[in-house]
XYZ file of C-alpha atoms in Angstrom:
407
model
C 37.128 -49.089 29.326
C 34.151 -47.140 30.656
C 30.484 -47.799 30.076
C 27.871 -45.003 30.543
C 24.252 -45.984 31.038
C 21.482 -43.311 31.060
C 18.316 -44.319 32.825
C 15.005 -42.455 32.407
C 12.077 -43.317 34.607
C 8.524 -41.976 34.304
C 7.010 -41.960 37.742
C 3.718 -40.037 37.415
C 2.083 -37.023 35.852
C 2.322 -33.599 37.443
C -1.278 -33.214 38.491
C -0.867 -29.903 40.273
C -3.851 -27.694 39.594
C -4.147 -23.954 39.193
C -6.826 -21.333 39.694
C -8.479 -18.519 37.766
C -10.446 -15.459 38.736
C -12.074 -12.536 36.978
C -13.893 -9.443 38.119
C -15.622 -6.361 36.774
C -16.547 -3.008 38.259
C -18.923 -0.543 36.599
C -19.486 2.928 38.021
C -22.005 5.541 36.887
C -20.858 9.031 37.857
C -24.241 10.692 37.583
C -24.429 12.563 34.262
C -20.651 13.123 34.230
C -19.685 9.729 32.807
C -18.968 6.076 33.416
C -15.930 4.114 34.578
C -15.375 0.413 33.912
C -12.650 -1.777 35.395
C -12.133 -5.437 34.550
C -9.443 -7.924 35.508
C -8.605 -11.573 34.961
C -5.910 -13.949 36.194
C -5.144 -17.573 35.281
C -2.315 -19.538 36.885
C -0.291 -22.454 35.557
C -2.134 -25.767 35.762
C -5.635 -24.352 35.409
C -8.041 -26.097 33.057
C -11.613 -27.152 32.649
C -13.054 -30.404 33.941
C -13.238 -31.777 30.419
C -9.582 -30.935 29.626
C -6.734 -33.364 29.959
C -3.358 -32.675 31.575
C -1.760 -31.721 28.266
C -4.505 -29.167 27.628
C -4.067 -27.264 30.865
C -2.394 -23.895 30.963
C 1.378 -23.888 31.321
C 1.573 -20.105 31.729
C 0.578 -17.564 34.312
C -1.658 -15.042 32.576
C -3.060 -11.808 33.939
C -4.758 -8.813 32.381
C -6.686 -5.760 33.439
C -8.558 -3.058 31.576
C -9.656 0.423 32.581
C -12.159 2.436 30.540
C -13.578 5.905 31.186
C -16.214 7.871 29.295
C -16.487 11.392 30.645
C -18.267 14.571 29.602
C -15.785 17.355 30.346
C -18.350 19.953 29.368
C -19.878 19.527 32.834
C -16.957 21.513 34.264
C -18.133 24.612 32.388
C -21.188 26.796 33.065
C -24.413 25.724 31.380
C -24.521 29.012 29.486
C -21.286 28.104 27.690
C -22.964 24.990 26.202
C -19.626 23.182 26.046
C -19.610 19.539 24.938
C -16.322 17.642 25.224
C -16.782 13.846 25.303
C -13.576 12.192 26.509
C -12.744 8.525 26.105
C -9.737 6.828 27.677
C -8.842 3.172 27.988
C -5.778 1.189 28.952
C -5.354 -2.566 28.706
C -2.346 -4.511 29.955
C -1.603 -8.202 29.483
C 1.219 -10.324 30.828
C 2.011 -13.956 30.024
C 4.654 -15.625 32.216
C 5.647 -19.167 31.131
C 6.454 -21.899 33.629
C 9.682 -22.885 31.878
C 12.567 -20.728 30.762
C 12.348 -20.372 26.939
C 16.167 -20.202 26.800
C 16.433 -23.534 28.597
C 13.158 -25.446 28.532
C 14.425 -28.015 31.057
C 14.555 -25.339 33.760
C 11.640 -23.543 35.333
C 11.620 -19.787 34.933
C 11.651 -19.118 38.692
C 14.751 -21.295 39.084
C 16.471 -19.535 36.189
C 15.785 -16.124 37.745
C 17.107 -17.253 41.119
C 20.314 -18.641 39.595
C 21.067 -15.423 37.670
C 24.409 -13.847 38.518
C 23.125 -10.319 38.957
C 20.062 -8.141 38.515
C 21.031 -7.262 34.955
C 21.008 -10.909 33.889
C 17.782 -11.486 35.808
C 16.063 -8.591 34.050
C 17.368 -9.816 30.684
C 15.952 -13.324 31.210
C 12.610 -11.942 32.361
C 12.380 -9.543 29.388
C 12.832 -12.485 27.022
C 10.559 -14.946 28.821
C 7.627 -12.726 29.759
C 5.365 -11.379 27.018
C 3.864 -7.978 27.852
C 1.309 -6.031 25.851
C -0.043 -2.556 26.549
C -2.801 -0.804 24.598
C -3.977 2.731 25.309
C -6.602 4.870 23.598
C -7.450 8.514 24.128
C -9.955 10.616 22.225
C -11.860 13.890 22.371
C -14.783 13.758 19.963
C -16.596 16.717 18.449
C -15.570 19.262 21.067
C -17.564 22.431 20.586
C -19.029 25.485 22.277
C -22.720 25.664 21.400
C -23.086 29.449 21.641
C -24.762 31.048 18.622
C -26.831 34.082 17.763
C -30.456 33.329 18.601
C -32.446 34.717 15.705
C -29.932 34.855 12.894
C -26.855 32.624 13.315
C -23.687 34.346 12.164
C -20.657 32.813 10.382
C -18.413 33.531 13.350
C -20.615 31.875 15.981
C -18.633 29.405 18.148
C -21.278 26.746 17.524
C -20.115 26.512 13.918
C -16.697 25.171 14.942
C -15.725 21.796 16.358
C -12.613 19.676 16.623
C -11.652 16.098 17.457
C -8.432 14.400 18.505
C -7.481 10.788 19.145
C -4.327 8.810 19.859
C -3.984 5.039 20.070
C -0.798 3.325 21.215
C 0.227 -0.330 21.275
C 3.432 -1.759 22.749
C 4.498 -5.410 22.865
C 7.666 -7.136 24.087
C 8.502 -10.797 24.352
C 10.720 -13.731 23.440
C 11.428 -12.819 19.808
C 10.652 -9.111 20.052
C 12.628 -6.498 21.935
C 9.716 -4.161 21.338
C 6.961 -3.624 18.826
C 5.017 -0.405 18.963
C 2.395 1.246 16.816
C 0.875 4.705 17.144
C -1.932 6.450 15.332
C -2.755 10.124 15.745
C -5.836 11.730 14.255
C -6.875 15.357 14.537
C -9.703 17.126 12.735
C -11.204 20.596 12.580
C -14.739 21.142 11.263
C -16.703 24.221 10.297
C -20.363 24.218 9.310
C -22.557 27.287 8.880
C -26.281 27.087 8.190
C -27.907 30.527 7.836
C -31.452 31.096 9.015
C -33.378 33.708 7.044
C -36.569 34.260 5.105
C -36.625 33.776 1.372
C -36.938 37.063 -0.527
C -40.272 36.959 -2.385
C -40.674 40.328 -4.130
C -44.096 39.596 -5.698
C -45.700 37.599 -2.918
C -48.082 40.391 -1.913
C -49.500 40.988 -5.389
C -53.245 41.356 -5.150
C -55.592 39.663 -7.516
C -57.076 36.235 -8.144
C -55.823 35.865 -11.698
C -53.976 32.593 -12.367
C -51.381 34.587 -14.283
C -50.175 35.964 -10.963
C -49.163 32.489 -9.730
C -45.902 32.694 -11.667
C -44.523 35.938 -10.150
C -45.897 35.058 -6.702
C -43.900 31.806 -6.735
C -40.601 33.617 -7.309
C -38.372 33.351 -4.239
C -34.675 34.232 -4.050
C -32.301 32.855 -1.419
C -29.544 35.428 -1.105
C -27.430 33.187 1.140
C -26.411 29.536 0.750
C -28.218 26.874 2.753
C -24.974 25.455 4.133
C -21.213 26.017 3.962
C -18.926 23.338 5.401
C -15.174 22.878 5.624
C -13.317 19.953 7.157
C -9.627 19.274 7.582
C -8.107 16.123 9.034
C -4.520 15.091 9.755
C -3.699 11.408 10.223
C -0.327 9.983 11.188
C 0.581 6.315 11.541
C 3.917 5.065 12.769
C 5.049 1.469 13.324
C 8.377 0.311 14.735
C 9.672 -3.218 15.339
C 12.948 -4.288 16.902
C 13.347 -8.058 16.650
C 15.557 -9.990 19.017
C 18.656 -11.758 17.708
C 18.149 -15.359 18.889
C 21.427 -16.610 17.397
C 23.866 -17.384 20.275
C 26.778 -16.506 17.977
C 25.383 -12.999 17.595
C 25.065 -12.245 21.285
C 25.195 -8.540 21.939
C 24.282 -7.597 18.384
C 20.934 -6.226 17.225
C 18.935 -6.834 14.081
C 18.028 -3.948 11.762
C 15.101 -1.863 12.884
C 11.862 -2.297 10.923
C 9.546 0.694 10.637
C 6.804 2.186 8.506
C 5.270 5.655 8.509
C 2.424 7.552 6.898
C 1.439 11.191 7.285
C -1.732 12.366 5.501
C -3.672 15.618 5.363
C -7.225 15.526 4.005
C -9.296 18.615 3.276
C -12.806 18.990 1.860
C -15.189 21.843 1.187
C -18.882 21.869 0.303
C -21.546 24.462 -0.347
C -25.256 23.952 -0.961
C -27.207 26.848 -2.400
C -30.840 26.787 -3.455
C -30.723 30.060 -5.350
C -34.485 29.972 -5.887
C -37.259 27.595 -4.874
C -36.753 25.743 -8.154
C -32.992 26.047 -8.655
C -30.794 23.851 -6.437
C -26.994 23.783 -6.630
C -24.352 21.792 -4.791
C -20.558 21.953 -5.001
C -18.031 19.651 -3.311
C -14.259 19.399 -3.441
C -11.755 17.186 -1.630
C -7.964 17.136 -1.516
C -5.896 14.280 -0.156
C -2.308 15.307 0.517
C 0.765 13.658 1.975
C 3.043 15.387 4.440
C 6.489 14.473 3.216
C 8.899 13.046 5.754
C 12.364 11.551 5.305
C 12.620 7.772 5.388
C 14.167 7.447 8.819
C 13.067 6.022 12.176
C 11.257 8.622 14.268
C 12.808 7.812 17.617
C 14.024 10.803 19.577
C 15.853 8.686 22.159
C 17.743 6.375 19.778
C 18.243 8.689 16.811
C 18.204 12.325 18.028
C 19.951 13.713 14.911
C 17.584 12.006 12.486
C 14.650 13.166 14.610
C 15.572 16.851 14.204
C 15.921 16.364 10.438
C 12.525 14.659 10.330
C 10.930 17.456 12.393
C 12.262 20.216 10.109
C 11.140 18.360 6.986
C 7.628 17.787 8.343
C 7.125 21.422 9.357
C 8.329 22.567 5.946
C 5.819 20.275 4.242
C 2.976 21.411 6.525
C 3.674 25.063 5.710
C 3.269 24.149 2.024
C -0.011 22.272 2.717
C 1.639 18.941 1.920
C 2.062 17.232 -1.446
C -1.324 16.577 -3.153
C -2.034 12.941 -3.909
C -5.439 13.430 -5.514
C -8.140 16.056 -5.963
C -11.864 15.451 -6.472
C -14.464 18.023 -7.475
C -18.154 17.737 -8.276
C -20.948 20.166 -9.138
C -24.626 19.430 -9.520
C -27.619 21.627 -10.317
C -31.280 20.924 -10.817
C -33.966 23.287 -12.046
C -37.682 22.679 -12.030
C -38.923 24.862 -14.888
C -42.027 26.649 -13.550
C -44.004 26.484 -16.797
C -46.980 24.944 -14.995
C -47.417 28.236 -13.129
C -48.608 29.822 -16.381
C -52.264 29.065 -17.165
C -51.602 28.117 -20.775
C -48.855 25.642 -19.727
C -50.466 24.173 -16.596
C -50.473 20.801 -18.372
C -46.693 20.827 -18.763
C -44.064 19.857 -16.167
C -40.356 20.067 -16.982
C -37.121 19.820 -15.029
C -33.452 19.915 -15.966
C -30.370 18.574 -14.200
C -26.663 19.052 -14.738
C -23.741 17.249 -13.108
C -20.001 17.659 -13.633
C -17.108 15.761 -12.056
C -13.366 16.288 -12.179
C -10.566 14.238 -10.645
C -6.794 14.478 -10.594
C -4.483 11.727 -9.323
C -0.748 12.133 -8.900
C 1.329 9.682 -10.910
C 3.884 7.276 -9.528
C 7.444 8.518 -9.208
C 10.393 6.215 -9.834
C 13.457 6.039 -7.614
C 15.365 8.387 -9.930
C 12.642 11.046 -9.588
C 11.022 10.389 -12.977
C 7.236 10.752 -12.899
C 5.017 8.397 -14.887
C 2.497 11.193 -15.350
C -0.658 12.269 -13.577
C -4.165 11.047 -14.337
C -6.986 13.491 -15.066
C -10.615 12.525 -15.625
C -13.759 14.600 -16.034
C -17.316 14.047 -17.160
C -20.578 15.923 -17.336
C -24.205 14.992 -17.790
C -27.190 17.106 -18.789
C -30.794 15.853 -18.660
C -34.182 17.360 -19.395
C -37.342 15.569 -18.368
C -40.800 16.635 -19.512
C -44.213 15.372 -18.456
C -47.344 16.164 -20.436
C -50.729 15.905 -18.747
C -53.018 15.540 -21.747
C -56.174 15.499 -19.650
C -55.352 18.954 -18.277
C -54.595 20.136 -21.826
C -57.931 18.845 -23.156
C -59.758 20.540 -20.309
C -58.875 23.887 -21.892
C -61.524 22.981 -24.457
C -64.968 23.202 -22.883
C -66.458 20.383 -24.975
C -63.635 17.990 -24.096
C -63.735 19.103 -20.485
C -67.401 18.143 -20.272
C -66.626 14.799 -21.891
C -63.835 14.146 -19.389
C -66.124 15.036 -16.483
C -68.793 12.732 -17.846
C -66.528 9.681 -18.137
C -64.482 10.366 -15.003
């Protein structure tokens, strides 16, 4: 017969140390912008003085980050009054383990050297090394500040502005072939604030009579104080391709996981003080969804589905999307100018009115049946009155003298 004896000896700990370094660079480009660059690297075996051997790093880790804040409006003449703040950042991280995750008894460098060909080497490295990339780009409140000097007009370029941003994240590693997430956001804003004098037809009436205070106080604003319109489109897309770690399923791929959301928000507001005492405000907001087929949006992997998705999205955009909810509110307040009349100078009164309306789309079942929409509205009307009895009594000379005596 044969006898097999396995012998395991523990000689000593691997006390090989590592190193770490980090750096940062900040640059001020006059009034054009700033640039920041940071980097960090930690090798296997690095640890603090208070850490034991088991607490030391077993991976090689490196990362760098680049950030830029620039004012692109400096490229235009000062007369154009262009403001275009740009922000861009990119961050990359890489974690390289000491041991091969597919065979933890072998170091990763040895596994890469023993690979049969470059394809196998790249495959092992893609599984073992975790890589993460994050990028951000944005243009915020880009506008041309040119407007008519004395009386701003509705078509002045200064009334318009737009913003755009895109953030991207991509990760790959041992259990993930790739995981990516994107968010796009674009907005267009319009705001017009007229500058004009209130029309006061009786302001120049001559006379010192208190009865003239009422017509003199009349002032009509023939234009609203502000008109604003905003529209914003937001798109989120997430895609995950997990790695099949089952050896029996080599060469196969797991189902793709994805999620998507495409929204279009619009709001409008107008503020109009029709007179000095009458103030009105109206606001409305619509939240809509741009319909898209439930399919991965990947032009490289699914070109046919991508063209179907593109046609569906453009069709929905042309129809302003599918409304999800609508909100509307109106408010008005009026300070009744009774105290401008001599006989009612002891009386102050104001009235307010508010009205709200909302509509919310109901849930639709898989068979297309709708559970019904939800509508809600309310209104509120208030009148407040203040009586100054001392002023009323002062209309009587005897009581006026008594008030002056005791006050």
